[in-house]
Short mmCIF file of C-alpha atoms and ligand atoms in Angstrom, two decimals:
data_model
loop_
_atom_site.label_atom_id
_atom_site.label_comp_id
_atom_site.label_asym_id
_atom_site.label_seq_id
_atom_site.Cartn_x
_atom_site.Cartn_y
_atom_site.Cartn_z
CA UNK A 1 101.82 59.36 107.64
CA UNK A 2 98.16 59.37 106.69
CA UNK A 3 97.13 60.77 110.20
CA UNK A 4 99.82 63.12 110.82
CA UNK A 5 97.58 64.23 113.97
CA UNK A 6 98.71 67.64 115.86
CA UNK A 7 96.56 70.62 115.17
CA UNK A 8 94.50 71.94 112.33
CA UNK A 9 97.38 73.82 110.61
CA UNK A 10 100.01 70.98 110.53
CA UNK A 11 97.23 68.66 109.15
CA UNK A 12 96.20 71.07 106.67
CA UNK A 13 99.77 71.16 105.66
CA UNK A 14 100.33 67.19 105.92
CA UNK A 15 97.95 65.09 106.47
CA UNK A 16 98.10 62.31 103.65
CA UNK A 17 101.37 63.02 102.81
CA UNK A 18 103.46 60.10 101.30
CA UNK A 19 106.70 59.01 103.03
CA UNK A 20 109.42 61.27 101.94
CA UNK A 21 111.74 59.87 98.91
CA UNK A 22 115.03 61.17 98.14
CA UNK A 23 114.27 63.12 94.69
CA UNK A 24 111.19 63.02 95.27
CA UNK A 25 109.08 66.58 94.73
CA UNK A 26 108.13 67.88 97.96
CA UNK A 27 104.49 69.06 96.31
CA UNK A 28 102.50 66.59 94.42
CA UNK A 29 102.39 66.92 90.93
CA UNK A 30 99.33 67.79 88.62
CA UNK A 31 98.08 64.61 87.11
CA UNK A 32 96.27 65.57 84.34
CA UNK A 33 95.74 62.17 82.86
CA UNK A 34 91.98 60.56 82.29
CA UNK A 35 93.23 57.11 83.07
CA UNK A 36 96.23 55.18 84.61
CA UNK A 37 97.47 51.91 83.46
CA UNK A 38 95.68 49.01 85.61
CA UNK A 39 96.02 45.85 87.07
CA UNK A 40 93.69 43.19 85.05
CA UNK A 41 91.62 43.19 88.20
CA UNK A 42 90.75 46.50 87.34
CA UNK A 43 90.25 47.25 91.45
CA UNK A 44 93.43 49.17 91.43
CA UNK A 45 93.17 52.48 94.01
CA UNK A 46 94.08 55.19 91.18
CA UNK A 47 91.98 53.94 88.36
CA UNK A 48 90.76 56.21 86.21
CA UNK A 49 89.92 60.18 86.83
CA UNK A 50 86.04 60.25 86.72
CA UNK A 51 86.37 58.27 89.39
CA UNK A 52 88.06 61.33 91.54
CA UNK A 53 90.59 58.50 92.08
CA UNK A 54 93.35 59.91 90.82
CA UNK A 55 96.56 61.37 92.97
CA UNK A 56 95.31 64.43 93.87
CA UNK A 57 92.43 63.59 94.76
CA UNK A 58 93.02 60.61 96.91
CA UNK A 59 95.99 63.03 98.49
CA UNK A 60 93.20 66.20 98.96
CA UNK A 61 90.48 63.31 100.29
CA UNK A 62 93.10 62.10 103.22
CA UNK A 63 93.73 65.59 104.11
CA UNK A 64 89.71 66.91 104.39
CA UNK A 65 89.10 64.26 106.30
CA UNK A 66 91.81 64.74 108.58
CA UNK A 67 90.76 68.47 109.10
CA UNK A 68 87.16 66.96 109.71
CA UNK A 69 88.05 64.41 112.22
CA UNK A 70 85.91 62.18 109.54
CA UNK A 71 86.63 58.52 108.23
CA UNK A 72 86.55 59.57 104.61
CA UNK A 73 86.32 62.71 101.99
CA UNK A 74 84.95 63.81 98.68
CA UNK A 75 86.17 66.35 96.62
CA UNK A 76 83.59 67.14 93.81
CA UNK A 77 83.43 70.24 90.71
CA UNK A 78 81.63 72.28 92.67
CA UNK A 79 79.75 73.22 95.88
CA UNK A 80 76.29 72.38 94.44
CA UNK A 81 78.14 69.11 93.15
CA UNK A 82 78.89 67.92 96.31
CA UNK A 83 74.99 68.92 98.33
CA UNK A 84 73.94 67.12 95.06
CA UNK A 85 75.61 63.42 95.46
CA UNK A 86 74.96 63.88 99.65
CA UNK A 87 71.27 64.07 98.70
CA UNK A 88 70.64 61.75 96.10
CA UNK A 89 73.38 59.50 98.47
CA UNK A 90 70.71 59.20 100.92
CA UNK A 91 67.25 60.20 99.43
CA UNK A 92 64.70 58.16 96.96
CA UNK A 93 61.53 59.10 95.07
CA UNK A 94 58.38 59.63 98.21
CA UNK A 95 61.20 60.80 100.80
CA UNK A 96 60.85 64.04 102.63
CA UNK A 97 63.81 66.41 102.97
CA UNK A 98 63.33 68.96 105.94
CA UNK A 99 65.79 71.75 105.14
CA UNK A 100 67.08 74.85 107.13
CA UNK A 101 64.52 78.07 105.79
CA UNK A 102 68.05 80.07 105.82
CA UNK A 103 69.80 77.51 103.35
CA UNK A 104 72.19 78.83 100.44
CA UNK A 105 69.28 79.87 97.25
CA UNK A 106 71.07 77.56 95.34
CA UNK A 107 70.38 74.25 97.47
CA UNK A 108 66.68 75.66 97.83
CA UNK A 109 66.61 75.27 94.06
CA UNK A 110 67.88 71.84 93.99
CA UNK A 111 65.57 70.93 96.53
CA UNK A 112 62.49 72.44 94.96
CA UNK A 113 63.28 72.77 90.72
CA UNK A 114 65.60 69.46 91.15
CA UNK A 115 64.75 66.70 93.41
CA UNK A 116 61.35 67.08 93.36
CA UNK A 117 61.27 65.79 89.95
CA UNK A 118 62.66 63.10 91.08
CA UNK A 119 59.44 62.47 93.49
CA UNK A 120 61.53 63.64 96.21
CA UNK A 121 59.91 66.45 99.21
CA UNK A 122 61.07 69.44 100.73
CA UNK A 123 59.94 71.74 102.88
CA UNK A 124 61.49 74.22 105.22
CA UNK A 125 61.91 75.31 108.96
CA UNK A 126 63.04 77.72 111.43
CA UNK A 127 65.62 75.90 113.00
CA UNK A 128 66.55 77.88 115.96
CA UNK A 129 62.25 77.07 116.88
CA UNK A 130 62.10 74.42 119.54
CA UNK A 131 59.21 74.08 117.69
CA UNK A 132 61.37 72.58 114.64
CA UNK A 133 60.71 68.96 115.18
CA UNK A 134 56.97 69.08 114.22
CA UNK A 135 57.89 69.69 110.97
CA UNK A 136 59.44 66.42 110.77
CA UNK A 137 57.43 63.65 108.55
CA UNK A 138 57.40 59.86 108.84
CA UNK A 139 59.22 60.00 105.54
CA UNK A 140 61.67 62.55 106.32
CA UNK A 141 64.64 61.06 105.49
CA UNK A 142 67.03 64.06 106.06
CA UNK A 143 67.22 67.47 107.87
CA UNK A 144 69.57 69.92 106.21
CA UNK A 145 71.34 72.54 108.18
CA UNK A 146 73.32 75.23 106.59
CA UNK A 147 75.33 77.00 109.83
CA UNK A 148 76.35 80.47 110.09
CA UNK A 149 73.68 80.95 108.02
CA UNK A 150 73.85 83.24 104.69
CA UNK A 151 73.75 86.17 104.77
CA UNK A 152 72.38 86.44 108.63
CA UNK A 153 75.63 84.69 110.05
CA UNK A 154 72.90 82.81 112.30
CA UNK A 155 74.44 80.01 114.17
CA UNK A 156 72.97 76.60 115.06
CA UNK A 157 73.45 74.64 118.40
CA UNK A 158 73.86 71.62 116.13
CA UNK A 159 74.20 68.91 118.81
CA UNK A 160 70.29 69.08 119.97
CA UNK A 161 69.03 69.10 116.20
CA UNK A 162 71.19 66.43 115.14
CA UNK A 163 70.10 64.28 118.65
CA UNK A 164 66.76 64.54 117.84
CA UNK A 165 66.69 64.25 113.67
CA UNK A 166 68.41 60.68 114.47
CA UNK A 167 65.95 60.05 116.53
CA UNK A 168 63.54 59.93 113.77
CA UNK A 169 65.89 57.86 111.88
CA UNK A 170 66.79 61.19 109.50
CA UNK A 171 70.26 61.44 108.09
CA UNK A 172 71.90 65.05 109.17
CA UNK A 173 73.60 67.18 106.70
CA UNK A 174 75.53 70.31 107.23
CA UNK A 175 76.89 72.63 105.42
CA UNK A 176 79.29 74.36 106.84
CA UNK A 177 80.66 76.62 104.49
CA UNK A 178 80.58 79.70 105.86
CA UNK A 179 82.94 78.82 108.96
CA UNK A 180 85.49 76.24 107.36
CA UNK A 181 86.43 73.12 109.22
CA UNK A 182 88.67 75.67 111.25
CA UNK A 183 86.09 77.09 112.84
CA UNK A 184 83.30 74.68 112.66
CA UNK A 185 83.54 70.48 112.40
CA UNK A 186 80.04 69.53 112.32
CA UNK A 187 80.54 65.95 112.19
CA UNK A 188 81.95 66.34 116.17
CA UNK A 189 78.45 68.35 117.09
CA UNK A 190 76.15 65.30 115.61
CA UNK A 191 76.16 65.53 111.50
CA UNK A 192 76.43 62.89 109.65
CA UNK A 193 77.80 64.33 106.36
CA UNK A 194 79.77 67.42 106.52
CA UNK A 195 79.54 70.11 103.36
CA UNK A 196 81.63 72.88 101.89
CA UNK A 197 81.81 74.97 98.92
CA UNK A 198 85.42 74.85 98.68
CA UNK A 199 85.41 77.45 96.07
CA UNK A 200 85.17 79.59 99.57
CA UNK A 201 87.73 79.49 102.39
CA UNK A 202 88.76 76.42 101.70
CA UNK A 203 90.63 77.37 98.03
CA UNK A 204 90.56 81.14 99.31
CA UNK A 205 91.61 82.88 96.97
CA UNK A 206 88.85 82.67 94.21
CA UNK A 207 90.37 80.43 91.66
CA UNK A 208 88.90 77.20 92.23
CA UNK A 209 85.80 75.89 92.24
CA UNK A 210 85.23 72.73 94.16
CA UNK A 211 82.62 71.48 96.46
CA UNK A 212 83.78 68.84 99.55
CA UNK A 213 81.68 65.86 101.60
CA UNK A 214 83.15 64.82 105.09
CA UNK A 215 81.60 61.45 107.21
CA UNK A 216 82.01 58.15 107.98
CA UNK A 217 83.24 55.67 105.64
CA UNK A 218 79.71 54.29 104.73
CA UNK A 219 78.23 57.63 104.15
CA UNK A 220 80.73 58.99 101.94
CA UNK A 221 81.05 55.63 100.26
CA UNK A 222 77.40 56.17 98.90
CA UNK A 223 78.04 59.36 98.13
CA UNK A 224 80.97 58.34 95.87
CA UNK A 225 79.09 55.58 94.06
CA UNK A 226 76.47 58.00 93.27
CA UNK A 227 79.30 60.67 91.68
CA UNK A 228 81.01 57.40 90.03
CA UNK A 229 77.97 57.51 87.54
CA UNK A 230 76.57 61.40 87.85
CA UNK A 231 80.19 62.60 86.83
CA UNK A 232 81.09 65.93 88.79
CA UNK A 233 84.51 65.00 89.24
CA UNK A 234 86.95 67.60 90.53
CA UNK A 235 89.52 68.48 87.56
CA UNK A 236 93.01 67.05 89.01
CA UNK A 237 94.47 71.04 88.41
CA UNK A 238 91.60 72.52 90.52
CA UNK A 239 92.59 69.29 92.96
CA UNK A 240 96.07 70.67 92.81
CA UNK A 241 94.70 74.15 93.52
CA UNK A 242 92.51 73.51 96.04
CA UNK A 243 95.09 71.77 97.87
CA UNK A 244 97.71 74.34 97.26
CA UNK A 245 94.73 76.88 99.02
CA UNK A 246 94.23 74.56 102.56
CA UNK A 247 97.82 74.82 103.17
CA UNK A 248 97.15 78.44 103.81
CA UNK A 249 94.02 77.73 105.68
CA UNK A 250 94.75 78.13 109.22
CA UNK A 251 96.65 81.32 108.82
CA UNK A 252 93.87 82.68 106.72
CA UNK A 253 91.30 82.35 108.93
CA UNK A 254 93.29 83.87 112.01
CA UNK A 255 93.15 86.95 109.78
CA UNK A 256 89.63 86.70 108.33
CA UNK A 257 88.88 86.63 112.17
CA UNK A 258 90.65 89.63 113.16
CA UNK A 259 89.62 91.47 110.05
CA UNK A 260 85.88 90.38 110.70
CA UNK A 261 86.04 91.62 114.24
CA UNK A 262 87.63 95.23 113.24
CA UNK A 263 85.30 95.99 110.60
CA UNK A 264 82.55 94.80 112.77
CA UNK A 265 83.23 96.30 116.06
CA UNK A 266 83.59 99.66 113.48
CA UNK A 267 80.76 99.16 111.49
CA UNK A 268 78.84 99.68 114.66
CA UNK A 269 80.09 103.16 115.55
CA UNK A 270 78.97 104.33 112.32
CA UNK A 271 75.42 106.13 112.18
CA UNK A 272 75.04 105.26 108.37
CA UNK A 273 74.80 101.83 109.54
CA UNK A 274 71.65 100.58 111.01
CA UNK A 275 72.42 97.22 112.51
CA UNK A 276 75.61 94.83 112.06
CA UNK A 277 75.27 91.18 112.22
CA UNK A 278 78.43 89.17 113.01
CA UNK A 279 78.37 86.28 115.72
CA UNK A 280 81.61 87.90 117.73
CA UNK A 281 79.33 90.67 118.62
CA UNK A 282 77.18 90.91 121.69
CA UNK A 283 74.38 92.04 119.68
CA UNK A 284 74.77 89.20 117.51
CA UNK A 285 71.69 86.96 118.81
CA UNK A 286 73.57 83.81 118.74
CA UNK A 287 76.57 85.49 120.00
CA UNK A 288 76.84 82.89 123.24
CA UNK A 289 76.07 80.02 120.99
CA UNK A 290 78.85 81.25 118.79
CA UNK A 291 81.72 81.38 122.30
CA UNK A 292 80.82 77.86 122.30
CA UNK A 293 80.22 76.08 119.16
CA UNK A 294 82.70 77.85 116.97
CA UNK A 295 86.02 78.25 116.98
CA UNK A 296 86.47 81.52 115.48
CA UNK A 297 83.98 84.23 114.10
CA UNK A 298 85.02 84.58 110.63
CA UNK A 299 85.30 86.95 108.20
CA UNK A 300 81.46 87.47 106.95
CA UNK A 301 79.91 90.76 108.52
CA UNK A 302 76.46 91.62 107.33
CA UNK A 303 75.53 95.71 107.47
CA UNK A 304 71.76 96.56 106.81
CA UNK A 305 72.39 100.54 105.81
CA UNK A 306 70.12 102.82 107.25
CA UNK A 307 68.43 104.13 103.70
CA UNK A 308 67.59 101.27 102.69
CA UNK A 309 68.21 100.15 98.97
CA UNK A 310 69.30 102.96 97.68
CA UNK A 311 71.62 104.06 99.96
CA UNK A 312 73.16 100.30 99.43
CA UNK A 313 73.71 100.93 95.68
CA UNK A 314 75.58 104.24 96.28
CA UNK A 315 77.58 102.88 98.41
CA UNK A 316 78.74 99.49 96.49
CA UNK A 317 79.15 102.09 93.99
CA UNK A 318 81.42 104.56 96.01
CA UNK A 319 84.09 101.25 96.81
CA UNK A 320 87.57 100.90 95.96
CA UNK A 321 89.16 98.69 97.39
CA UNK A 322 86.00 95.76 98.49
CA UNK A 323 85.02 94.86 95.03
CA UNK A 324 81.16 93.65 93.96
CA UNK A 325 81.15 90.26 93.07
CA UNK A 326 79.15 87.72 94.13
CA UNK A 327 81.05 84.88 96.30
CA UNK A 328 83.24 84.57 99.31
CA UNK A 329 85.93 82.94 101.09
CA UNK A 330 88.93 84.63 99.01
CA UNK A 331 91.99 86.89 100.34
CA UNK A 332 90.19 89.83 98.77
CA UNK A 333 87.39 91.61 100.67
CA UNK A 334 84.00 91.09 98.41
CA UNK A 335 80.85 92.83 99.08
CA UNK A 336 77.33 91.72 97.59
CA UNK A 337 73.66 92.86 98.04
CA UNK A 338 71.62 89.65 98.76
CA UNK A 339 68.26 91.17 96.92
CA UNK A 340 70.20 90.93 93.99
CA UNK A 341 72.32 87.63 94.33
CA UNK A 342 71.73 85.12 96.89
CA UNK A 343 68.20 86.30 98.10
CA UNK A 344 67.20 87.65 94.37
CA UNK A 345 64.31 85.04 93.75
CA UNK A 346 62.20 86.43 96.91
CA UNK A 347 60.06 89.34 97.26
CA UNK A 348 61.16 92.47 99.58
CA UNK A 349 58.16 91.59 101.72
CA UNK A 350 59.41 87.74 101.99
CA UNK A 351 63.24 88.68 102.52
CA UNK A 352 62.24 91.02 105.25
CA UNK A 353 60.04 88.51 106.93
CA UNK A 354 63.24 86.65 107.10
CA UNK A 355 65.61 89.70 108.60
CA UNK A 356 67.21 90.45 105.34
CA UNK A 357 65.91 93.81 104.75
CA UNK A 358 66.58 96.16 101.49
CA UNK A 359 70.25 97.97 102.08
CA UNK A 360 71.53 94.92 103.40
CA UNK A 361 74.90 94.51 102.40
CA UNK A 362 76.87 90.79 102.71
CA UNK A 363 80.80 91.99 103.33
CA UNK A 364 83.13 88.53 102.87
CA UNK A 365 86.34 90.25 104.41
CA UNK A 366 89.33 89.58 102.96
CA UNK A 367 93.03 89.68 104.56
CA UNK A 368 94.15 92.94 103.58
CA UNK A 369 94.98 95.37 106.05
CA UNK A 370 92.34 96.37 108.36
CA UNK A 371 93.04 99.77 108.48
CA UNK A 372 92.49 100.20 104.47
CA UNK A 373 89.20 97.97 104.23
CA UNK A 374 87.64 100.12 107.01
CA UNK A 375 89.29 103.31 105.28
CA UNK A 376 87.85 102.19 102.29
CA UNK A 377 84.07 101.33 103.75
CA UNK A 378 84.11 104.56 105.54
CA UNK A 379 84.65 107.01 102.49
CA UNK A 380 81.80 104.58 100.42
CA UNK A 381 79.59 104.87 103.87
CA UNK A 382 80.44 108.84 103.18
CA UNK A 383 79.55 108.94 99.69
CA UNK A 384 76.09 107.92 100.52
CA UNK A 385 75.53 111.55 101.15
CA UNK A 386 72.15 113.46 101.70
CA UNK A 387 69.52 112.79 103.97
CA UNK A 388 69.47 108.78 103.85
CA UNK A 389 66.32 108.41 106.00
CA UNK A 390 64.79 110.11 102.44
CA UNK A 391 66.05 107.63 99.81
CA UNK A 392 64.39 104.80 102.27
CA UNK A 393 62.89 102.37 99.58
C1 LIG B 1 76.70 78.34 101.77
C2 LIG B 1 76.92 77.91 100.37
N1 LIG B 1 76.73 76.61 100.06
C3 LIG B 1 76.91 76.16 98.79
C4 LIG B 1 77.29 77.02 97.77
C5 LIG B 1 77.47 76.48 96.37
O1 LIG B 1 78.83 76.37 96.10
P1 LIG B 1 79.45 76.39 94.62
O2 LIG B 1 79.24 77.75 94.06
O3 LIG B 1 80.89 76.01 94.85
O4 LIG B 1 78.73 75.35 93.83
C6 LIG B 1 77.50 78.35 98.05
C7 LIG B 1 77.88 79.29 96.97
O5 LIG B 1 77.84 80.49 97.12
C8 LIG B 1 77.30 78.82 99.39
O6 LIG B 1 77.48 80.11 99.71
#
């Protein structure tokens, strides 16, 4: 029953499932033990719970890598946890990391406060530039995507990149949180190791945090030894939780999706709203990409408000129902301003260089009702008030 096969939903529901006992409980209990009693071997499976070894983990592990399509899973304490171990899984002191220039601020800062200490390189690169592959070093050992992109919702034709970083002998690494292995399964378009913040879609509903690796047994094997000694194991509750969450998966994303393309295809009739940026659009400039390589559009809609910064801070203000909080992913619609959160540690100039101008607003839509997100938005976009074009800053 480890491969329960069929679609996404039935294997976020199944897959790894043990074979049915009579009394036995349908859901997998919480193990919240830090060690199990061993064979004198010591190579028993479920060992000892730093080792994220323990039943539900081994259970959430099968079932990632089911929804992956990969040979093995990692379920780690956190997002960063997990880009952490896939790194240092693959990297050493004078190697060369060439990363997305749209990656998650957090990875940038492992990259450049973290790993370089460590004697390890990174620099960045437009990805969607045929010119990418210049960048590329004789000791570039991997090249880090990050697709959609935050908070731009850019998204990559992975299958070229990944071709021609493994042509250079580079390992590929993805993340992918931003569409969920629902929408997006890297590993079939060319990456190697597959990421997610699961504290996103993949718990939904902002109670967990968790961070997940997806690849071939090898990869994620490395991966694991390095976690072994670093220690960012996943609490067995939050396993428990995070589980509970991808059961829901599939049916949360059909909804993220619909909600995404209501607010979106509304957001653009409004003339308090400058530009929208969500990949189901036409205007969207990867929108073809998007028809092919994804499977759905999501629920992340970006709105760059026409008055600028200040205009943006009224109207976070003026919500209701959205709430301001700085994550994404969960059943409840969250709105953020980049400058302040994700994008805080660049200058206006350099956030507008890279399309992210001030009065951009990130919108994670949740699964409430359409009609009372955009009723909501719409008063806020009304509460703006005045001449907007004046409070421009
Ligand atoms: C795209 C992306 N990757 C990684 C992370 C880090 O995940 P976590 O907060 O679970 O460590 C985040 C968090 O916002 C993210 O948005």
């Amino acid at each position: 029953m480890q491969h329960p096969g069929g679609g996404t939903s039935t294997r976020a529901i199944h897959a790894g499932d043990t074979e049915p006992r009579i009394g036995a409980p349908v859901v997998t209990p919480i193990y919240p033990t830090t060690t199990f009693y061993s064979d004198p071997s010591g190579q028993d499976e479920v060992l000892y719970t730093r080792y994220g070894n323990g039943p539900n983990h081994l259970l959430l592990q099968k079932r990632i890598a089911a929804l992956e399509g990969a040979e093995d899973a990692l379920v780690l304490a956190s997002g960063m946890a997990a880009m952490a171990m896939a790194l240092l899984s693959v990297v050493q002191a004078g190697d060369h990391v060439l990363a997305t220039d749209a990656i998650y601020g957090g990875t940038r800062a492992l990259l450049d406060r973290e790993l370089s200490r460590l004697g390890i390189e990174s620099s960045y690169v437009d990805l969607f530039s045929p010119e990418w592959t210049r960048s590329l070093r004789p000791n570039t050992r991997v090249v880090l995507g990050e697709t959609p992109s935050n908070p731009l919702l850019r998204v990559l034709d992975l299958q070229p990149i990944a071709e021609a970083a493994r042509a250079h002998g580079a390992v590929v690494i993805v993340d992918a949180t931003f569409g969920s292995p629902v929408h997006f399964r890297a590993l079939e378009h060319g990456a190697d190791i597959v990421h997610h913040s699961a504290t996103k879609y993949l718990g939904g509903h902002s109670d967990v945090t968790a961070g997940v690796l997806a690849g071939s047994a090898a990869r994620i094997g490395e991966a694991r030894k390095r976690a072994r000694v670093w220690g960012p194991v996943l609490d067995p509750h939050a396993a428990w939780l995070l589980e509970r969450g991808i059961k829901t998966l599939s049916v949360r994303m059909e909804r993220h999706n619909r909600n995404g393309m209501e607010v979106a295809r509304w957001a653009e009739t409004r003339p308090e709203v400058a530009r929208v940026f969500y990949p189901g659009l036409p205007s969207h400039p990867d929108h073809q990409t998007a028809c092919r390589v994804l499977d759905g559009f999501g629920g992340m809609v970006g709105l760059e408000l026409e008055g600028g910064g200040a205009a943006a801070d009224r109207f976070v203000r003026a919500l209701r129902l959205a709430k301001l909080a700085p994550s994404l992913g969960g059943v409840e619609t969250l709105v953020s301003e980049p400058r302040y959160t994700s994008h805080a540690g660049m200058t206006p100039e350099q956030r507008a260089a890279n399309g992210i101008r001030d009065g951009f607003i990130r919108v994670s839509v949740g699964i409430e009702d359409a009609a009372d997100l955009i009723a909501d938005l719409d008063q806020a976009l009304r509460a703006i008030g005045g001449d907007h074009r004046e409070a421009a800053d």
